[in-house]
């Protein structure tokens, strides 16, 4: 009898708790718009039907896009000019405390990578400086953008330039399919297991074309442009690289999970399952089917990368590779593996950083991406805002893409990621300089 009474009391307590949660969510759904404007740096009240409020701000966003193209074409010239333009336009701010902490961590990461590069090179000279710049450019972009605030019209101008760039890229790819060569006169590549040609788009590489399409896809989601979403998906599908198909697969899986507010633990479980399935699928194709040379090479690099970490996981050299290290003799049977840890491309952003620089750098990268994801994942944002959900989805996709992708095209998508998920909305600040 007593146990039955206790069960009834516990059920009653649970029901009351669930009702309190419902009331909490309901009350905040009514007051979120004003509350979010004060708390979060991302613009959470994006209205695609709203026209351009400030033409100068809109033009500023377009010019940022033009400078980004220059960065892709000529990094050494484009990055300084892009940063200088933003500085002279007075778009820098004193960021919030959490952003300052991330800025310190990013600066520390860049310093560590610079020291490792110097120790693995012939001292500090011009050639070494170029290597440092090439290996830290994405971190430099992210660090700088922590101190930038943009208006809604700034973002609209930039996003609309991304649409224009995507249309050009799509036209280049359509031309390639019609005439069999790119507008530059290059013959597109197609591996025997590819579904489609590896079309290169405007920047002459499939990864750039895919990432330009992914950016346009998320602008389409943000502004609810169905035609843009459809064309972006088509441009990804006609590109033979599996990276594009993988990104679409992730979007198809995680979009409904995020939209219908699935709990964090279930998102994490699905993420682990997805990563495991992809690694397992590539391993199966490489070992069971003949001719998958690229996958065989990818598997060998993954295996060598994991081995380099696990062989001595508790040694300082595995956490931070201050001095040059070479692969042991028992890894020489991998014919395409570079001799030095520092030089190896492990076909994964996180794994490559763990091999090149040590696990500390890898964990810092993962931690920074998780910080921005977690910021967007906050309960306040997750309740109603459409643009917050899209930003959260994009943040999640970029994080997962790092498990399988490396550097090509990273500058474009890193800058887009900063505009989409990182930069502060200046309409919510009183300290914009």
Short mmCIF file of N, CA, C and O in Angstrom, two decimals, residues 37-43 91-96 98-99 144-152 154-155 372 375 417-432:
data_model
loop_
_atom_site.label_atom_id
_atom_site.label_comp_id
_atom_site.label_asym_id
_atom_site.label_seq_id
_atom_site.Cartn_x
_atom_site.Cartn_y
_atom_site.Cartn_z
N UNK A 37 17.98 39.48 -28.59
CA UNK A 37 18.70 40.61 -29.14
C UNK A 37 19.77 41.11 -28.17
O UNK A 37 20.79 41.65 -28.57
N UNK A 38 19.51 40.94 -26.88
CA UNK A 38 20.44 41.43 -25.88
C UNK A 38 21.54 40.42 -25.57
O UNK A 38 22.62 40.79 -25.14
N UNK A 39 21.25 39.12 -25.78
CA UNK A 39 22.15 38.09 -25.29
C UNK A 39 23.09 37.57 -26.37
O UNK A 39 24.28 37.40 -26.15
N UNK A 40 22.59 37.31 -27.58
CA UNK A 40 23.36 36.54 -28.53
C UNK A 40 23.90 37.39 -29.67
O UNK A 40 23.22 38.26 -30.19
N UNK A 41 25.14 37.08 -30.11
CA UNK A 41 25.76 37.88 -31.17
C UNK A 41 25.18 37.61 -32.54
O UNK A 41 25.24 38.44 -33.41
N UNK A 42 24.63 36.42 -32.76
CA UNK A 42 24.04 36.11 -34.06
C UNK A 42 22.68 36.79 -34.17
O UNK A 42 21.94 36.85 -33.19
N UNK A 43 22.35 37.31 -35.34
CA UNK A 43 21.04 37.92 -35.53
C UNK A 43 19.97 36.85 -35.53
O UNK A 43 19.92 35.99 -36.39
N UNK A 91 34.37 48.57 -38.29
CA UNK A 91 33.48 47.47 -37.91
C UNK A 91 34.04 46.63 -36.76
O UNK A 91 33.52 45.56 -36.48
N UNK A 92 35.07 47.09 -36.12
CA UNK A 92 35.66 46.33 -35.02
C UNK A 92 35.04 46.75 -33.69
O UNK A 92 34.59 47.89 -33.52
N UNK A 93 35.02 45.82 -32.74
CA UNK A 93 34.41 46.06 -31.44
C UNK A 93 35.28 45.45 -30.34
O UNK A 93 36.22 44.71 -30.61
N UNK A 94 34.94 45.79 -29.11
CA UNK A 94 35.47 45.06 -27.97
C UNK A 94 34.49 43.94 -27.68
O UNK A 94 33.36 44.17 -27.26
N UNK A 95 34.88 42.68 -27.92
CA UNK A 95 33.92 41.58 -27.83
C UNK A 95 33.56 41.23 -26.39
O UNK A 95 34.18 41.70 -25.44
N UNK A 96 32.57 40.38 -26.25
CA UNK A 96 32.15 39.90 -24.94
C UNK A 96 33.26 39.03 -24.34
O UNK A 96 34.16 38.58 -25.03
N UNK A 98 33.48 35.94 -23.19
CA UNK A 98 33.70 34.59 -23.71
C UNK A 98 34.44 34.62 -25.04
O UNK A 98 35.28 33.76 -25.32
N UNK A 99 34.15 35.64 -25.88
CA UNK A 99 34.88 35.79 -27.13
C UNK A 99 36.35 36.16 -26.89
O UNK A 99 37.23 35.72 -27.62
N UNK A 144 40.39 37.07 -36.06
CA UNK A 144 40.06 38.45 -36.42
C UNK A 144 38.56 38.70 -36.36
O UNK A 144 38.11 39.74 -35.86
N UNK A 145 37.78 37.74 -36.83
CA UNK A 145 36.33 37.94 -36.91
C UNK A 145 35.65 37.96 -35.54
O UNK A 145 34.51 38.39 -35.42
N UNK A 146 36.35 37.52 -34.51
CA UNK A 146 35.82 37.64 -33.14
C UNK A 146 35.69 39.10 -32.73
O UNK A 146 34.91 39.42 -31.83
N UNK A 147 36.44 39.97 -33.37
CA UNK A 147 36.45 41.40 -33.04
C UNK A 147 35.66 42.24 -34.03
O UNK A 147 35.83 43.45 -34.09
N UNK A 148 34.81 41.58 -34.82
CA UNK A 148 34.06 42.27 -35.88
C UNK A 148 32.57 42.24 -35.56
O UNK A 148 32.04 41.24 -35.07
N UNK A 149 31.90 43.34 -35.83
CA UNK A 149 30.44 43.42 -35.71
C UNK A 149 29.87 43.88 -37.05
O UNK A 149 30.39 44.81 -37.67
N UNK A 150 28.81 43.23 -37.50
CA UNK A 150 28.18 43.56 -38.77
C UNK A 150 26.69 43.77 -38.58
O UNK A 150 26.07 43.16 -37.70
N UNK A 151 26.12 44.61 -39.42
CA UNK A 151 24.67 44.84 -39.38
C UNK A 151 23.97 43.77 -40.22
O UNK A 151 24.61 43.00 -40.96
N UNK A 152 22.65 43.75 -40.12
CA UNK A 152 21.86 42.81 -40.91
C UNK A 152 22.08 43.06 -42.40
O UNK A 152 22.23 42.12 -43.19
N UNK A 154 24.76 44.37 -43.79
CA UNK A 154 26.10 43.87 -44.12
C UNK A 154 26.04 42.39 -44.48
O UNK A 154 26.61 41.95 -45.49
N UNK A 155 25.34 41.64 -43.64
CA UNK A 155 25.24 40.19 -43.86
C UNK A 155 24.45 39.89 -45.12
O UNK A 155 24.80 38.98 -45.89
N UNK A 372 31.24 27.50 -30.25
CA UNK A 372 30.27 28.23 -31.07
C UNK A 372 29.00 27.41 -31.27
O UNK A 372 27.89 27.96 -31.28
N UNK A 375 27.02 27.60 -28.06
CA UNK A 375 26.43 28.92 -27.90
C UNK A 375 25.12 29.02 -28.67
O UNK A 375 24.12 29.58 -28.20
N UNK A 417 31.46 30.75 -42.45
CA UNK A 417 31.08 30.27 -41.11
C UNK A 417 31.14 31.41 -40.10
O UNK A 417 30.27 31.54 -39.24
N UNK A 418 32.18 32.24 -40.20
CA UNK A 418 32.31 33.38 -39.28
C UNK A 418 31.14 34.35 -39.43
O UNK A 418 30.57 34.82 -38.44
N UNK A 419 30.79 34.67 -40.67
CA UNK A 419 29.67 35.59 -40.90
C UNK A 419 28.36 34.96 -40.42
O UNK A 419 27.51 35.62 -39.82
N UNK A 420 28.21 33.68 -40.65
CA UNK A 420 26.96 32.98 -40.37
C UNK A 420 26.76 32.68 -38.88
O UNK A 420 25.65 32.76 -38.37
N UNK A 421 27.85 32.34 -38.20
CA UNK A 421 27.72 31.81 -36.84
C UNK A 421 28.51 32.55 -35.77
O UNK A 421 28.28 32.31 -34.58
N UNK A 422 29.43 33.42 -36.15
CA UNK A 422 30.38 33.95 -35.16
C UNK A 422 30.25 35.45 -34.94
O UNK A 422 30.15 35.91 -33.80
N UNK A 423 30.27 36.25 -36.01
CA UNK A 423 30.38 37.70 -35.86
C UNK A 423 29.21 38.27 -35.07
O UNK A 423 28.08 37.77 -35.12
N UNK A 424 29.50 39.33 -34.36
CA UNK A 424 28.50 40.00 -33.54
C UNK A 424 27.59 40.86 -34.41
O UNK A 424 28.04 41.47 -35.38
N UNK A 425 26.32 40.91 -34.04
CA UNK A 425 25.37 41.78 -34.73
C UNK A 425 25.47 43.17 -34.11
O UNK A 425 25.15 43.36 -32.93
N UNK A 426 25.91 44.15 -34.88
CA UNK A 426 26.17 45.48 -34.34
C UNK A 426 24.90 46.19 -33.88
O UNK A 426 24.97 47.12 -33.08
N UNK A 427 23.74 45.75 -34.34
CA UNK A 427 22.50 46.40 -33.90
C UNK A 427 22.18 46.09 -32.44
O UNK A 427 21.32 46.71 -31.84
N UNK A 428 22.92 45.13 -31.85
CA UNK A 428 22.67 44.76 -30.46
C UNK A 428 23.76 45.27 -29.54
O UNK A 428 23.85 44.87 -28.38
N UNK A 429 24.62 46.12 -30.06
CA UNK A 429 25.73 46.62 -29.24
C UNK A 429 25.71 48.16 -29.20
O UNK A 429 25.29 48.80 -30.14
N UNK A 430 26.23 48.65 -28.12
CA UNK A 430 26.36 50.11 -28.01
C UNK A 430 27.80 50.55 -28.12
O UNK A 430 28.10 51.73 -28.08
N UNK A 431 28.71 49.55 -28.27
CA UNK A 431 30.14 49.89 -28.24
C UNK A 431 30.81 49.63 -29.58
O UNK A 431 31.99 49.37 -29.66
N UNK A 432 30.06 49.67 -30.71
CA UNK A 432 30.66 49.52 -32.01
C UNK A 432 31.50 50.75 -32.31
O UNK A 432 31.03 51.86 -32.23
#
